[in-house]
Structure formats: C-alpha cells, structure tokens
Amino acid sequence: MTTIASNLQAVRNAIAKAAAVAGRVPDDIALLAVSKTFPPAAMREAYHAGQTAFGESYAQEALEKIVALHDLPIEWHFIGPVQSNKTRAIAENFVWVHSVDRLKIAERLSAQRPQNLPPLNVCMQVNVSGEDSKSGVAPDEVAGLAQAVARLPQLRLRGLMAIPAPSDDVATQRLPFAQLRQLRDKLNSQGLALDTLSMGMSHDFAAAIVEGATMVRVGSAIFGLRDYGGK
Ligand SMILES: *Cc1c(COP(=O)(O)O)cnc(C)c1O
C-alpha cells in the first residue's frame, strides 16, 4: 500500500470508530479529501485507493487539476473563499460549493450554473463562536441568507459549513460543532430541508462526527503536511 492509501484507510477507520461512539452509521458520514496544494499524481493515488470526492480551495489551482484528471469521474467540491470573478468557473466545474457566505455570490453561482447541469449543491459557511477568520456569515444572519439562497433556481441549499478555531481539547472542539448543528436544526424547523453538516478537519473530525457531521473535510491526515510555497 502507498502512504496515501494507508493514510486513507486510517482516516476511514477513525471515522468508523467515531461513528460507533456516537451511535451513528459510518455510511452517513462522507469523506471529502482536501487536496489543495497537492499535485494530480497524489489525487490519482487517492482515487485508486477508493476516494472519489475531493475538495479544493483555490479556483485556479483546481481548474488545472480538473483538466489534468479529466479521465477520472471525480466529484469536485469547492471549499475556499469564492471571489466574484471566479463564480462562473466554479459554477461550471464543481458539483458542490461549501463556502457561500454572501447573497451576491450565491446569485452569481445560480445565474452562471449551466442549465444542462443539475443545480449546484451549496452549503453556507457560518462564522461560529471563537472563529478568527473573516469568512462566514454571522449566526444571527444565517436564517435570512438561507431563505434567500433556497429560492435561487440553479442552487440546491444542502446545509452549513464551519471552520472553527483549532483546539487540542475535544470538549472545546465540540462546542462550535454543536452550535452549527443547532443552527441547522433551527433552519429545518423553519421549513428548510438541510441534510448536510460540513464540519471537521484532520485534527477535529472525530469531535465533529459526535456532533452530527455528515461530511468531514480531511487534508493533511491523508496527503501529509502542506507546503504553501508562499501562498
Ligand atoms: C485545508 C482545508 C481543510 C483540510 O484541513 P486539514 O487540517 O489539512 O485536514 C478543510 N476545510 C477547509 C475549508 C480547508 O481550507
């Protein structure tokens, strides 16, 4: 087995273990392999070890990989900040966008999603408590944005995404994930039908699974440490 294949197996085992702790079925938790900064060859290796869903954060880098890997039926997820001038390329080339946090961006994605493709699956990125990033909609603004996004014809609002501040303490890790789950439940009680909680990364996916994650986004635990090379 290659390193990537054995890392993938270890992550799958850890997902199954966390699911068992939470009394959940492992099949209800999708693994998104976050491949940003890693070359197509590494992704090919992961694909041949059974991984089909990949997450990318930078549009230009992702588009180059989509060309390089066009022979593989990969499910492409965009998980980085969405810039206005990249919405068309994202709407045309991805199946999911996890990081919608402004109506203007959602409207552009919907308008630019080709009519011959199914609606683009989207999650709204929420800036949950303790997060230092500028990305994400504030929790008290989620409901308004969700109702507006849900009305856009070429988008399918699937759920919520968050990137909480890192912590080594599992109890602390769980708090923002619980907050995101409660937000999702509240939106569903207001008439939406959100089935996705995109939460948990290499260092905290077990805590996210205990709090209800349906999709974990795992990069370094699969591919190794990233070298941003000044990015
Ligand atoms: C890079 C990234 C990840 C993966 O992070 P790891 O710590 O390498 O698992 C997950 N989600 C988002 C939005 C990212 O940008």
Short mmCIF file of N, CA and C in Angstrom, two decimals, residues 77-78 96-101 109 120-126 145 149 156-162 194-199 214-215 217:
data_model
loop_
_atom_site.label_atom_id
_atom_site.label_comp_id
_atom_site.label_asym_id
_atom_site.label_seq_id
_atom_site.Cartn_x
_atom_site.Cartn_y
_atom_site.Cartn_z
N HIS A 77 -15.49 19.43 -5.15
CA HIS A 77 -16.12 20.33 -4.17
C HIS A 77 -15.25 21.57 -4.02
N PHE A 78 -15.86 22.74 -4.08
CA PHE A 78 -15.11 23.97 -3.82
C PHE A 78 -15.33 24.38 -2.37
N TRP A 96 -20.31 20.77 -5.84
CA TRP A 96 -20.64 21.37 -4.54
C TRP A 96 -19.81 22.63 -4.31
N VAL A 97 -20.40 23.59 -3.60
CA VAL A 97 -19.66 24.73 -3.05
C VAL A 97 -20.02 24.82 -1.57
N HIS A 98 -19.01 24.73 -0.69
CA HIS A 98 -19.28 24.70 0.76
C HIS A 98 -19.22 26.07 1.40
N SER A 99 -18.79 27.06 0.66
CA SER A 99 -18.34 28.31 1.29
C SER A 99 -19.12 29.53 0.83
N VAL A 100 -20.43 29.40 0.68
CA VAL A 100 -21.26 30.54 0.29
C VAL A 100 -21.57 31.35 1.55
N ASP A 101 -21.19 32.64 1.54
CA ASP A 101 -21.49 33.45 2.72
C ASP A 101 -22.05 34.83 2.37
N LEU A 109 -23.57 32.44 -8.73
CA LEU A 109 -23.41 30.99 -8.94
C LEU A 109 -24.67 30.41 -9.59
N LEU A 120 -26.44 23.33 -8.53
CA LEU A 120 -25.20 23.25 -7.75
C LEU A 120 -25.56 23.06 -6.27
N ASN A 121 -24.97 22.06 -5.63
CA ASN A 121 -25.19 21.85 -4.19
C ASN A 121 -24.39 22.89 -3.42
N VAL A 122 -25.03 23.59 -2.49
CA VAL A 122 -24.27 24.58 -1.73
C VAL A 122 -24.52 24.45 -0.23
N CYS A 123 -23.46 24.77 0.51
CA CYS A 123 -23.57 24.96 1.95
C CYS A 123 -23.25 26.42 2.25
N MET A 124 -23.84 26.93 3.30
CA MET A 124 -23.49 28.27 3.75
C MET A 124 -22.42 28.15 4.82
N GLN A 125 -21.37 28.94 4.65
CA GLN A 125 -20.31 28.93 5.66
C GLN A 125 -20.69 29.88 6.79
N VAL A 126 -20.66 29.36 8.01
CA VAL A 126 -21.07 30.14 9.18
C VAL A 126 -19.85 30.43 10.04
N LEU A 145 -30.23 34.74 5.06
CA LEU A 145 -29.47 34.35 3.87
C LEU A 145 -29.95 32.99 3.36
N VAL A 149 -31.13 32.14 -0.38
CA VAL A 149 -30.35 31.19 -1.21
C VAL A 149 -31.25 30.04 -1.66
N ARG A 156 -28.98 24.27 -4.98
CA ARG A 156 -29.72 23.44 -4.04
C ARG A 156 -29.03 23.60 -2.68
N LEU A 157 -29.70 24.29 -1.79
CA LEU A 157 -29.11 24.54 -0.47
C LEU A 157 -29.14 23.25 0.34
N ARG A 158 -27.96 22.73 0.66
CA ARG A 158 -27.85 21.44 1.33
C ARG A 158 -27.56 21.53 2.82
N GLY A 159 -26.89 22.62 3.25
CA GLY A 159 -26.58 22.67 4.68
C GLY A 159 -25.61 23.76 5.05
N LEU A 160 -24.88 23.51 6.15
CA LEU A 160 -24.00 24.51 6.73
C LEU A 160 -22.58 23.97 6.83
N MET A 161 -21.63 24.88 6.76
CA MET A 161 -20.21 24.53 6.88
C MET A 161 -19.56 25.48 7.88
N ALA A 162 -18.56 24.98 8.63
CA ALA A 162 -17.81 25.87 9.52
C ALA A 162 -16.36 25.40 9.63
N LEU A 194 -32.41 20.89 5.24
CA LEU A 194 -30.95 20.80 5.13
C LEU A 194 -30.47 19.45 5.64
N ASP A 195 -29.75 18.73 4.78
CA ASP A 195 -29.30 17.38 5.17
C ASP A 195 -27.79 17.31 5.41
N THR A 196 -27.10 18.45 5.32
CA THR A 196 -25.63 18.40 5.36
C THR A 196 -25.04 19.28 6.45
N LEU A 197 -24.13 18.71 7.21
CA LEU A 197 -23.27 19.49 8.11
C LEU A 197 -21.84 19.20 7.70
N SER A 198 -21.22 20.15 7.00
CA SER A 198 -19.84 20.01 6.53
C SER A 198 -18.93 20.55 7.62
N MET A 199 -18.42 19.67 8.46
CA MET A 199 -17.59 20.13 9.59
C MET A 199 -16.66 19.02 10.06
N THR A 214 -22.03 15.35 8.65
CA THR A 214 -22.37 14.41 7.58
C THR A 214 -21.29 14.40 6.51
N MET A 215 -20.38 15.38 6.57
CA MET A 215 -19.26 15.43 5.64
C MET A 215 -18.06 15.99 6.39
N ARG A 217 -14.01 17.13 6.10
CA ARG A 217 -13.07 17.62 5.07
C ARG A 217 -11.66 17.40 5.57
#
